[in-house]
XYZ file of C-alpha atoms in Angstrom:
556
model
C 0.000 0.000 0.000
C 1.396 3.404 -0.995
C 2.467 5.646 1.866
C 4.067 9.085 1.791
C 6.991 10.325 3.900
C 8.515 13.788 3.872
C 12.083 14.872 4.456
C 14.020 17.842 3.082
C 14.566 17.847 -0.670
C 18.120 18.998 -1.385
C 18.833 17.948 -4.985
C 16.351 18.167 -7.851
C 15.028 15.239 -9.814
C 13.019 12.051 -9.433
C 14.383 8.594 -8.583
C 12.329 5.396 -8.542
C 13.971 2.156 -7.501
C 14.618 -0.482 -4.875
C 16.103 0.422 -1.502
C 19.698 -0.553 -0.738
C 21.226 0.298 2.625
C 24.671 1.680 3.321
C 27.202 -0.871 4.544
C 27.297 -1.419 8.303
C 29.664 0.852 10.210
C 32.744 -0.631 11.849
C 31.972 -2.226 15.218
C 33.618 -0.906 18.356
C 36.926 -2.783 18.837
C 37.407 -4.679 22.125
C 39.091 -2.818 24.995
C 41.915 -5.249 25.683
C 45.327 -4.427 27.155
C 48.623 -5.099 25.376
C 52.064 -5.668 26.963
C 54.309 -2.598 27.123
C 56.797 -4.149 24.690
C 54.143 -4.217 21.948
C 53.311 -0.495 22.183
C 55.860 0.652 19.612
C 54.663 -1.908 17.055
C 51.017 -0.920 17.627
C 51.887 2.765 17.254
C 53.523 1.948 13.936
C 50.393 0.084 12.793
C 48.252 3.077 13.707
C 50.492 5.507 11.793
C 50.508 3.272 8.718
C 46.715 2.940 8.753
C 46.250 6.707 9.106
C 48.580 7.441 6.197
C 46.921 4.788 4.025
C 43.444 6.181 4.693
C 44.599 9.757 4.071
C 46.180 8.687 0.766
C 42.972 6.900 -0.239
C 40.869 9.980 0.513
C 43.192 12.196 -1.524
C 43.088 9.712 -4.410
C 39.272 9.692 -4.294
C 39.316 13.493 -4.325
C 41.583 13.576 -7.371
C 39.145 11.268 -9.183
C 36.091 13.280 -8.180
C 37.554 16.760 -8.782
C 35.720 20.013 -8.121
C 34.252 20.808 -4.730
C 34.317 17.130 -3.768
C 38.094 17.209 -4.001
C 38.291 20.041 -1.469
C 36.008 18.180 0.930
C 37.995 14.935 0.724
C 41.310 16.716 1.115
C 39.915 18.309 4.283
C 39.009 14.810 5.524
C 42.556 13.612 4.811
C 43.846 16.501 6.925
C 41.499 15.369 9.712
C 43.028 11.890 9.597
C 46.557 13.298 9.790
C 45.893 15.869 12.509
C 49.090 15.781 14.627
C 47.322 16.380 17.952
C 44.871 13.586 17.233
C 47.700 11.230 16.273
C 49.610 12.171 19.430
C 46.529 11.241 21.485
C 46.320 7.877 19.681
C 49.964 7.143 20.500
C 49.509 8.157 24.151
C 46.613 5.729 24.511
C 48.628 2.935 22.919
C 51.566 3.691 25.229
C 49.386 2.915 28.256
C 48.083 -0.373 26.907
C 45.500 0.147 24.156
C 45.642 -1.734 20.874
C 46.107 0.385 17.755
C 42.439 0.068 16.775
C 41.172 0.815 20.295
C 43.533 3.779 20.619
C 42.208 5.213 17.348
C 38.599 4.585 18.363
C 38.932 6.277 21.771
C 41.018 9.221 20.531
C 38.496 9.942 17.780
C 35.649 9.685 20.305
C 37.265 12.390 22.436
C 37.872 14.593 19.392
C 34.300 13.980 18.248
C 32.948 15.396 21.504
C 35.034 18.547 21.008
C 33.755 19.031 17.464
C 30.140 18.555 18.496
C 30.444 21.627 20.753
C 32.693 23.783 18.571
C 30.304 25.712 16.305
C 27.990 24.796 13.454
C 30.568 24.038 10.766
C 32.682 21.731 12.939
C 29.642 20.105 14.536
C 28.483 19.360 11.025
C 31.796 17.640 10.321
C 31.135 14.933 12.942
C 29.872 12.613 10.189
C 33.109 13.251 8.275
C 35.165 12.431 11.371
C 33.195 9.244 12.024
C 33.881 8.144 8.475
C 37.630 8.729 8.862
C 37.617 6.754 12.127
C 35.698 3.878 10.565
C 38.096 3.699 7.645
C 41.166 3.633 9.891
C 39.692 1.034 12.268
C 38.530 -1.107 9.335
C 42.039 -1.102 7.907
C 43.528 -2.069 11.282
C 40.982 -4.871 11.759
C 41.426 -6.105 8.200
C 37.709 -5.871 7.369
C 36.045 -4.212 4.340
C 35.714 -0.462 4.378
C 32.245 0.907 5.103
C 30.659 2.210 1.958
C 27.994 1.967 -0.709
C 26.637 -1.523 -1.425
C 27.774 -3.614 -4.372
C 24.988 -3.953 -6.915
C 24.689 -4.626 -10.628
C 21.232 -3.046 -10.731
C 20.362 0.621 -10.129
C 19.009 1.413 -6.647
C 18.083 4.163 -4.187
C 20.662 4.399 -1.408
C 19.503 4.732 2.214
C 21.874 5.797 4.985
C 21.867 7.478 8.361
C 24.247 9.990 6.816
C 26.608 9.898 3.866
C 30.274 10.672 4.249
C 31.832 12.864 1.545
C 34.187 10.029 0.553
C 31.159 7.953 -0.438
C 29.037 10.726 -1.908
C 31.832 12.070 -4.083
C 32.274 8.835 -6.019
C 28.664 7.725 -6.310
C 27.994 6.338 -9.770
C 24.820 8.096 -11.026
C 24.269 5.160 -13.398
C 23.764 2.881 -10.383
C 22.713 5.198 -7.557
C 19.448 6.669 -8.773
C 19.117 8.858 -5.691
C 19.722 8.799 -1.956
C 17.858 9.372 1.281
C 19.423 10.045 4.696
C 18.072 10.317 8.226
C 20.465 13.105 9.199
C 21.830 16.193 7.446
C 20.349 19.417 6.195
C 20.161 21.535 3.024
C 23.724 22.810 3.515
C 25.442 19.600 4.659
C 28.339 18.253 2.616
C 26.209 15.391 1.331
C 23.560 17.813 0.054
C 26.109 20.065 -1.635
C 27.850 17.137 -3.314
C 24.528 15.577 -4.384
C 23.650 18.782 -6.204
C 27.072 18.833 -7.828
C 26.531 15.255 -9.054
C 22.978 15.911 -10.177
C 21.675 13.003 -8.048
C 18.164 13.439 -6.546
C 18.443 13.485 -2.761
C 16.314 13.873 0.364
C 17.821 14.378 3.833
C 16.504 14.682 7.406
C 13.943 11.893 6.886
C 13.137 10.335 10.306
C 13.001 6.546 10.152
C 14.681 6.266 6.753
C 16.748 3.360 8.076
C 13.552 1.377 8.739
C 12.732 1.113 5.029
C 13.224 -2.568 4.214
C 15.908 -3.679 1.779
C 14.378 -4.145 -1.658
C 11.353 -1.922 -1.025
C 10.461 0.183 -4.063
C 10.359 3.897 -3.316
C 9.961 7.027 -5.406
C 12.073 10.013 -4.341
C 11.251 13.591 -5.297
C 14.406 15.586 -4.607
C 12.583 18.873 -5.159
C 9.708 18.480 -2.686
C 11.381 16.086 -0.238
C 8.553 13.561 -0.665
C 9.173 9.803 -0.511
C 6.465 7.487 -1.845
C 6.810 3.959 -0.449
C 5.561 1.204 -2.782
C 4.161 3.812 -5.189
C 1.157 2.849 -7.270
C 1.472 2.474 -11.021
C -0.394 5.774 -11.373
C 1.987 7.607 -9.028
C 5.042 6.183 -10.810
C 3.653 7.208 -14.187
C 2.826 10.679 -12.851
C 6.352 11.209 -11.456
C 8.066 9.779 -14.537
C 5.953 12.024 -16.764
C 6.825 15.074 -14.669
C 10.512 14.150 -14.778
C 10.406 13.720 -18.566
C 8.642 17.070 -18.984
C 11.198 18.740 -16.768
C 14.068 17.215 -18.765
C 12.510 18.409 -22.041
C 12.104 21.907 -20.604
C 15.736 21.949 -19.504
C 17.029 21.045 -22.950
C 14.706 23.568 -24.626
C 15.887 26.518 -22.528
C 19.284 28.113 -22.926
C 20.939 31.493 -22.772
C 20.843 34.142 -20.045
C 18.382 33.863 -17.186
C 15.171 35.819 -17.715
C 11.448 35.744 -17.059
C 9.063 35.045 -19.944
C 8.551 38.783 -20.490
C 12.266 39.484 -20.756
C 13.163 40.653 -17.231
C 16.821 39.655 -16.907
C 17.935 37.634 -13.883
C 21.612 36.656 -14.322
C 22.224 33.057 -13.239
C 25.642 32.655 -11.662
C 27.571 29.741 -10.175
C 28.879 29.071 -6.677
C 32.444 27.708 -6.899
C 35.155 26.711 -4.463
C 38.087 26.949 -6.854
C 39.287 26.247 -10.413
C 38.100 22.619 -10.227
C 34.451 23.745 -10.133
C 34.709 25.976 -13.202
C 34.151 23.413 -16.040
C 30.754 22.362 -14.673
C 29.739 26.005 -14.270
C 30.704 26.831 -17.855
C 28.927 23.736 -19.178
C 25.744 24.692 -17.319
C 25.761 28.105 -18.975
C 26.575 30.151 -15.888
C 26.773 33.840 -16.701
C 29.572 34.258 -14.208
C 30.372 33.438 -10.597
C 28.160 34.767 -7.837
C 30.118 33.219 -4.973
C 33.782 32.254 -5.172
C 34.457 30.642 -1.791
C 38.137 31.424 -1.290
C 38.370 29.675 2.093
C 39.083 26.325 0.425
C 42.459 27.714 -0.620
C 43.209 28.684 2.975
C 41.976 25.418 4.481
C 44.741 23.527 2.678
C 47.027 24.563 5.547
C 45.449 25.779 8.781
C 48.835 26.854 10.157
C 49.572 29.674 7.713
C 47.964 31.676 4.934
C 48.772 30.724 1.331
C 51.357 32.916 -0.347
C 50.314 35.820 -2.516
C 51.656 33.950 -5.569
C 49.546 30.859 -4.840
C 46.463 33.007 -4.377
C 47.055 34.913 -7.627
C 47.278 31.642 -9.593
C 44.055 30.227 -8.121
C 42.074 33.430 -8.569
C 43.264 34.021 -12.130
C 42.259 30.480 -13.182
C 38.662 31.280 -12.224
C 38.650 34.821 -13.610
C 39.971 33.665 -17.008
C 37.045 31.255 -17.410
C 34.495 34.094 -17.579
C 35.734 36.737 -20.016
C 33.363 39.705 -19.958
C 31.443 37.911 -17.192
C 30.861 38.838 -13.571
C 32.921 37.108 -10.879
C 32.022 37.826 -7.256
C 34.742 36.809 -4.815
C 34.062 36.392 -1.120
C 37.175 37.184 0.883
C 38.238 34.642 3.463
C 35.332 33.521 5.641
C 37.139 31.992 8.628
C 36.534 31.666 12.316
C 33.987 29.693 14.336
C 32.718 27.311 11.680
C 35.996 27.246 9.716
C 38.790 27.889 12.240
C 42.341 28.538 11.115
C 45.181 28.273 13.612
C 46.910 31.433 12.389
C 43.764 33.540 12.369
C 41.000 32.588 14.790
C 40.817 32.449 18.604
C 40.794 28.954 20.092
C 39.025 29.748 23.359
C 35.774 31.488 22.399
C 32.792 30.307 24.475
C 30.434 30.568 21.481
C 32.501 30.786 18.283
C 29.500 31.061 15.926
C 28.725 34.409 17.605
C 32.335 35.498 17.993
C 35.239 36.608 15.838
C 34.489 35.206 12.391
C 34.362 36.389 8.794
C 35.205 40.066 8.347
C 35.832 40.424 12.085
C 38.759 37.995 11.844
C 40.185 39.793 8.822
C 39.962 43.228 10.440
C 41.886 41.783 13.407
C 44.536 40.536 10.935
C 44.797 43.301 8.310
C 47.915 41.756 6.764
C 45.931 38.643 5.743
C 43.179 40.779 4.211
C 45.687 43.062 2.463
C 47.512 40.109 0.916
C 44.285 38.597 -0.388
C 43.048 41.879 -1.847
C 46.433 42.510 -3.476
C 46.404 38.998 -4.945
C 42.930 39.571 -6.373
C 44.046 42.850 -7.891
C 47.043 41.203 -9.584
C 44.968 38.238 -10.753
C 42.512 40.531 -12.543
C 45.142 42.638 -14.309
C 44.735 42.588 -18.079
C 41.501 40.565 -17.983
C 38.146 41.892 -19.259
C 36.301 40.222 -16.380
C 33.999 42.258 -14.115
C 35.519 41.584 -10.689
C 33.470 42.186 -7.554
C 34.728 41.503 -4.036
C 32.544 41.085 -0.960
C 33.009 40.687 2.767
C 31.318 37.941 4.832
C 29.460 38.521 8.094
C 28.956 42.271 7.754
C 26.896 43.524 10.691
C 26.586 47.279 10.118
C 27.791 50.340 8.231
C 31.043 50.506 10.211
C 31.940 46.993 9.017
C 31.107 47.911 5.433
C 33.206 51.070 5.588
C 36.190 49.244 7.077
C 36.078 46.698 4.251
C 35.657 49.302 1.504
C 38.584 51.317 2.955
C 40.776 48.196 2.960
C 39.895 47.512 -0.704
C 40.789 51.071 -1.711
C 44.049 50.988 0.266
C 45.036 47.799 -1.579
C 44.434 49.546 -4.920
C 41.746 47.055 -5.912
C 39.939 48.026 -9.113
C 36.647 46.283 -8.460
C 33.201 46.756 -6.994
C 33.084 46.293 -3.222
C 30.111 44.567 -1.627
C 28.734 43.130 1.597
C 27.120 39.796 2.381
C 23.820 39.865 4.234
C 24.048 36.923 6.632
C 23.118 38.648 9.890
C 19.596 40.033 10.451
C 21.044 43.422 11.434
C 22.529 43.764 7.941
C 19.126 43.188 6.328
C 17.390 45.581 8.701
C 19.993 48.298 8.026
C 20.780 47.415 4.414
C 20.307 50.942 3.105
C 22.849 52.263 5.601
C 25.363 49.593 4.566
C 24.825 50.454 0.890
C 26.096 53.958 1.540
C 29.560 52.357 1.833
C 29.452 49.495 -0.711
C 28.109 48.962 -4.229
C 26.148 45.724 -3.902
C 24.647 43.197 -1.510
C 24.660 39.405 -1.675
C 22.386 37.375 0.568
C 23.859 34.225 2.099
C 20.551 32.581 2.957
C 22.154 29.607 4.749
C 23.700 31.699 7.508
C 20.923 34.281 7.426
C 18.412 31.535 8.270
C 20.698 30.126 10.944
C 21.047 33.454 12.736
C 17.436 34.503 12.207
C 15.987 31.334 13.748
C 18.840 30.325 16.104
C 18.877 26.986 14.247
C 22.178 25.255 13.493
C 22.235 24.555 9.761
C 23.747 21.081 10.244
C 21.215 19.753 12.763
C 18.429 17.714 11.182
C 16.141 18.204 14.204
C 15.773 21.921 13.424
C 15.773 21.620 9.633
C 12.281 23.126 9.358
C 13.765 26.404 10.607
C 16.492 26.183 7.986
C 13.881 26.040 5.233
C 14.483 29.108 3.027
C 10.724 29.340 2.428
C 10.242 30.595 5.980
C 8.243 33.855 5.617
C 10.453 35.675 8.147
C 13.479 34.929 5.978
C 11.625 36.134 2.877
C 10.845 39.365 4.754
C 14.566 39.950 5.328
C 15.318 39.245 1.669
C 12.639 41.757 0.668
C 14.047 44.415 2.999
C 17.509 44.001 1.480
C 16.236 44.060 -2.100
C 14.084 47.141 -1.442
C 17.071 48.967 0.071
C 19.231 48.118 -2.934
C 16.551 49.302 -5.374
C 16.207 52.576 -3.440
C 19.971 53.128 -3.681
C 20.139 52.101 -7.345
C 22.366 49.127 -6.555
C 22.214 45.354 -6.974
C 21.177 42.662 -4.509
C 21.835 38.996 -5.338
C 21.269 35.707 -3.537
C 24.121 33.203 -3.315
C 22.772 30.858 -0.634
C 21.144 27.494 -1.278
C 17.740 29.189 -1.626
C 18.674 30.231 -5.166
C 18.905 26.588 -6.296
C 15.170 25.949 -5.740
C 13.491 26.788 -9.091
C 10.150 27.773 -7.546
C 11.808 29.836 -4.842
C 14.012 31.454 -7.508
C 10.808 32.886 -9.010
C 9.750 34.198 -5.593
C 13.183 35.752 -4.991
C 12.922 37.443 -8.386
C 9.514 38.759 -7.362
C 11.011 40.121 -4.139
C 13.398 42.244 -6.210
C 16.562 40.150 -6.140
C 18.712 41.067 -9.161
C 20.812 37.886 -9.609
C 20.841 34.284 -8.420
C 23.904 32.146 -7.729
C 23.847 28.387 -7.118
C 25.604 25.079 -7.675
C 26.153 24.481 -11.396
C 23.771 21.486 -11.559
C 20.820 23.675 -10.494
C 21.262 26.363 -13.164
C 19.318 24.604 -15.972
C 16.362 23.915 -13.632
C 16.196 27.530 -12.472
C 16.621 28.911 -16.003
C 13.796 26.755 -17.368
C 11.413 27.613 -14.527
C 12.024 31.361 -14.649
C 11.367 31.346 -18.393
C 7.811 30.085 -17.787
C 6.575 33.103 -15.802
C 6.344 36.872 -16.128
C 7.852 39.266 -13.624
C 4.331 40.203 -12.486
C 3.540 36.560 -11.758
C 6.759 36.265 -9.745
C 5.831 39.380 -7.778
C 2.369 38.010 -6.988
C 3.905 34.692 -5.908
C 6.337 36.558 -3.651
C 3.504 38.499 -2.009
C 1.545 35.297 -1.427
C 4.561 33.565 0.122
C 5.242 36.470 2.483
C 1.606 36.498 3.593
C 1.843 32.876 4.770
C 2.601 31.772 8.331
C 4.875 28.808 7.647
C 7.386 27.583 5.088
C 5.023 24.931 3.764
C 2.155 27.405 3.450
C 4.462 29.845 1.662
C 5.531 27.177 -0.827
C 1.957 26.100 -1.516
C 0.753 29.705 -1.868
C 3.490 30.592 -4.353
C 2.867 27.441 -6.362
C -0.861 28.211 -6.493
C -0.219 31.687 -7.861
C 2.215 30.484 -10.512
C -0.029 27.632 -11.605
C -2.987 29.999 -11.939
C -5.104 28.360 -9.231
């Protein structure tokens, strides 16, 4: 009998197939004591296993490329963390086996991460995966991972580690469903990059029996268990129509009556550029430069290294717009050379622009590198600061850009409610705004973006969040300046229409979402988008807002 479940849709598309579950995680190794004379040998085994796992993660990253490569390289750094390895060796020295020493040291580190801010708390699944891989190697058992199957299937897991998500074969894995995660988790981001339909934060997903046929709608978050023939036909027809619409629509983003809405790509570095170009991105709306800095948490990359990375992205979009976010570090992405280690609540502490203003040399080097990278190129370079709270922040950033001789537009990200409420004041100092809806939702609703239990408050359809978007867009229009969205909200085709109706002037998203958004925008006039936006803002919940907007656009 057909039943319907609902999670959070994070990657567009429809998948219909049999359930296959993720391989069982490594069991906890026994807590037995070893003689003192065996400690050195066990320490050697632990080091060898760590290096082997790190090498495997790096190799997987090289195969996957793009943003997945950055994620897997970060996992390899986790495995090789010197303090963590020192803790493993200390535990072995007092009698633990190599596998037990690894297990217990990672457990202690896990507890620290869980209380260290939203980004690091969200990396607990990554850490668990590293631990499982090391322990599996030490025990001589198969690595945890996706099931072996000759037939396509829908993958079910409590959570998916980046090492598994990055190398999913879309020919076999039709889609995936997880119990944990949220719209901005690594698994969600990588699923969108792969173009695999995905639903996260589905309670009880693990209870779906192996072999059960389910239909997954990665747009709505709906899961249909044992779907009827009629439901399957309906979903397959909708998927076919959507695919036909995608292939029929090309060129710049615009509504059906010609209102231009540039569609830009979010990238983490040069590896993400080919997919963005192939998808027809009109430029880059968010170049996340922190990936370059996370390669080595002990020191900033040299000016020369930064110039090379920035220029590779800028060269890919001649005459296009490339918006670079300067280093967004602190709290969720700590760097040893930059961020305090003893903040009681790092997510509300010294992060983003605050960190850079405390370390003006780091900001100056990055701005100088961007200036040199753009020399001689016809690209339209724009540079923005993360976590801007008020006009004083905006002025400090604009002054730093001018002092570095940067020939570019200077902008501010709206990620804090105060910035949306005082957007017009901020625009007296900078030339554009860009809304980071992931963090803006997190700070508006006090809801950690990585915690599945509060995912409803991370839903970008929340009317309060739409109100803040509208305030920012209205301020920009009043000042004759632009206001884009670069958070995950822009990747939802229906919501993209609502954002356009709110007055947003550009949308930036993962490359895989661009064709969906382009095709959907082309179906409606600007007036229809404006009416949908008004209906969504008049609602009292995210679900009501979504339904109201859909009703307006479908003419109901």
